[in-house]
Short mmCIF file of C-alpha atoms in Angstrom, two decimals:
data_model
loop_
_atom_site.label_atom_id
_atom_site.label_comp_id
_atom_site.label_asym_id
_atom_site.label_seq_id
_atom_site.Cartn_x
_atom_site.Cartn_y
_atom_site.Cartn_z
CA UNK A 1 -19.03 -15.52 27.73
CA UNK A 2 -16.21 -13.31 25.97
CA UNK A 3 -16.13 -10.09 24.19
CA UNK A 4 -14.09 -9.83 21.16
CA UNK A 5 -13.59 -6.31 19.46
CA UNK A 6 -13.51 -5.93 15.80
CA UNK A 7 -10.71 -4.10 14.11
CA UNK A 8 -12.04 -1.61 11.54
CA UNK A 9 -9.14 0.26 9.98
CA UNK A 10 -7.30 1.40 13.09
CA UNK A 11 -3.50 1.19 13.12
CA UNK A 12 -2.02 -2.03 14.45
CA UNK A 13 1.69 -3.15 15.21
CA UNK A 14 3.41 -3.21 11.95
CA UNK A 15 4.33 -6.78 11.34
CA UNK A 16 5.65 -7.38 7.82
CA UNK A 17 7.88 -9.33 5.64
CA UNK A 18 11.24 -7.99 4.38
CA UNK A 19 9.92 -8.27 0.96
CA UNK A 20 6.91 -6.05 1.87
CA UNK A 21 9.21 -3.60 3.67
CA UNK A 22 11.41 -3.57 0.39
CA UNK A 23 8.26 -2.84 -1.81
CA UNK A 24 7.38 -0.10 0.35
CA UNK A 25 10.97 1.23 -0.04
CA UNK A 26 10.71 1.17 -3.91
CA UNK A 27 7.34 3.13 -3.65
CA UNK A 28 8.65 5.61 -1.40
CA UNK A 29 11.42 6.13 -3.81
CA UNK A 30 9.28 6.66 -6.86
CA UNK A 31 7.54 9.48 -4.52
CA UNK A 32 10.66 11.41 -3.84
CA UNK A 33 10.33 13.32 -6.81
CA UNK A 34 6.54 13.95 -6.36
CA UNK A 35 4.72 16.72 -4.95
CA UNK A 36 2.96 14.66 -1.98
CA UNK A 37 1.63 16.73 1.26
CA UNK A 38 3.89 14.32 3.41
CA UNK A 39 5.99 11.25 2.82
CA UNK A 40 4.32 7.74 2.72
CA UNK A 41 4.44 5.82 5.70
CA UNK A 42 4.20 1.87 6.04
CA UNK A 43 1.22 0.97 8.24
CA UNK A 44 -0.88 -1.72 9.27
CA UNK A 45 -4.46 -1.18 9.30
CA UNK A 46 -5.81 -4.73 7.87
CA UNK A 47 -5.09 -8.21 9.03
CA UNK A 48 -4.51 -9.07 5.29
CA UNK A 49 -1.94 -6.51 3.91
CA UNK A 50 0.18 -3.49 4.84
CA UNK A 51 -0.58 -0.28 3.34
CA UNK A 52 1.56 2.82 2.01
CA UNK A 53 -0.31 5.63 3.37
CA UNK A 54 -0.12 9.23 2.67
CA UNK A 55 -2.20 11.04 5.56
CA UNK A 56 -5.54 9.38 5.20
CA UNK A 57 -5.03 7.84 1.94
CA UNK A 58 -3.99 4.52 0.84
CA UNK A 59 -1.30 4.93 -1.85
CA UNK A 60 -0.75 1.32 -2.17
CA UNK A 61 -1.61 -1.91 -0.41
CA UNK A 62 0.97 -4.76 -0.60
CA UNK A 63 0.92 -8.29 0.38
CA UNK A 64 4.10 -10.39 -0.21
CA UNK A 65 4.05 -13.78 1.46
CA UNK A 66 4.79 -17.30 0.56
CA UNK A 67 0.97 -17.68 -0.83
CA UNK A 68 0.04 -14.34 -2.16
CA UNK A 69 2.13 -11.79 -3.82
CA UNK A 70 0.26 -8.58 -5.08
CA UNK A 71 0.08 -4.77 -4.85
CA UNK A 72 -3.03 -2.69 -5.16
CA UNK A 73 -3.28 1.03 -5.97
CA UNK A 74 -6.91 1.95 -4.83
CA UNK A 75 -6.60 5.58 -5.34
CA UNK A 76 -5.60 5.19 -8.91
CA UNK A 77 -7.61 2.39 -9.87
CA UNK A 78 -11.28 1.58 -9.53
CA UNK A 79 -12.22 -1.69 -8.01
CA UNK A 80 -8.88 -2.17 -6.47
CA UNK A 81 -7.01 -4.26 -9.34
CA UNK A 82 -4.66 -6.82 -7.82
CA UNK A 83 -1.37 -6.77 -9.55
CA UNK A 84 0.10 -10.18 -8.94
CA UNK A 85 3.99 -10.32 -8.85
CA UNK A 86 6.58 -12.82 -8.61
CA UNK A 87 9.38 -10.86 -7.41
CA UNK A 88 9.97 -7.51 -5.50
CA UNK A 89 11.78 -6.05 -8.49
CA UNK A 90 8.63 -6.21 -10.79
CA UNK A 91 7.07 -2.99 -8.51
CA UNK A 92 9.70 -0.80 -10.48
CA UNK A 93 7.07 -1.19 -13.45
CA UNK A 94 4.48 0.44 -11.46
CA UNK A 95 5.69 3.92 -11.52
CA UNK A 96 3.03 5.43 -13.65
CA UNK A 97 0.32 3.86 -10.85
CA UNK A 98 2.33 5.45 -8.16
CA UNK A 99 2.50 8.77 -10.07
CA UNK A 100 -1.27 8.80 -10.69
CA UNK A 101 -2.08 7.85 -7.07
CA UNK A 102 0.07 10.77 -5.88
CA UNK A 103 -1.55 13.32 -8.26
CA UNK A 104 -5.04 12.35 -7.01
CA UNK A 105 -3.72 12.27 -3.28
CA UNK A 106 -2.23 15.72 -3.74
CA UNK A 107 -5.46 17.18 -5.59
CA UNK A 108 -7.68 16.08 -2.58
CA UNK A 109 -5.47 16.94 0.37
#
């Protein structure tokens, strides 16, 4: 008999692709002029994606592998819309979603 523990949102070792790190850097740069309570941090709390977090809030969820490439802004959009991308450069088009997410996070922090 073996015991397996489930992972339910606790932080894990940050294992991510170079592209996920590059996407996070772009998002963090978009936040540089915004009034956030603290700078975003890149963390892994899910086996499926990495997260740009501000405190306890998810600013963006990022997945960029050979099979899946997307960004989600769960704070700004209901139903966690997956924005599928073909390259890291496309993330620069999400500045308005980053701003909207930051406003909501700042309002409730």
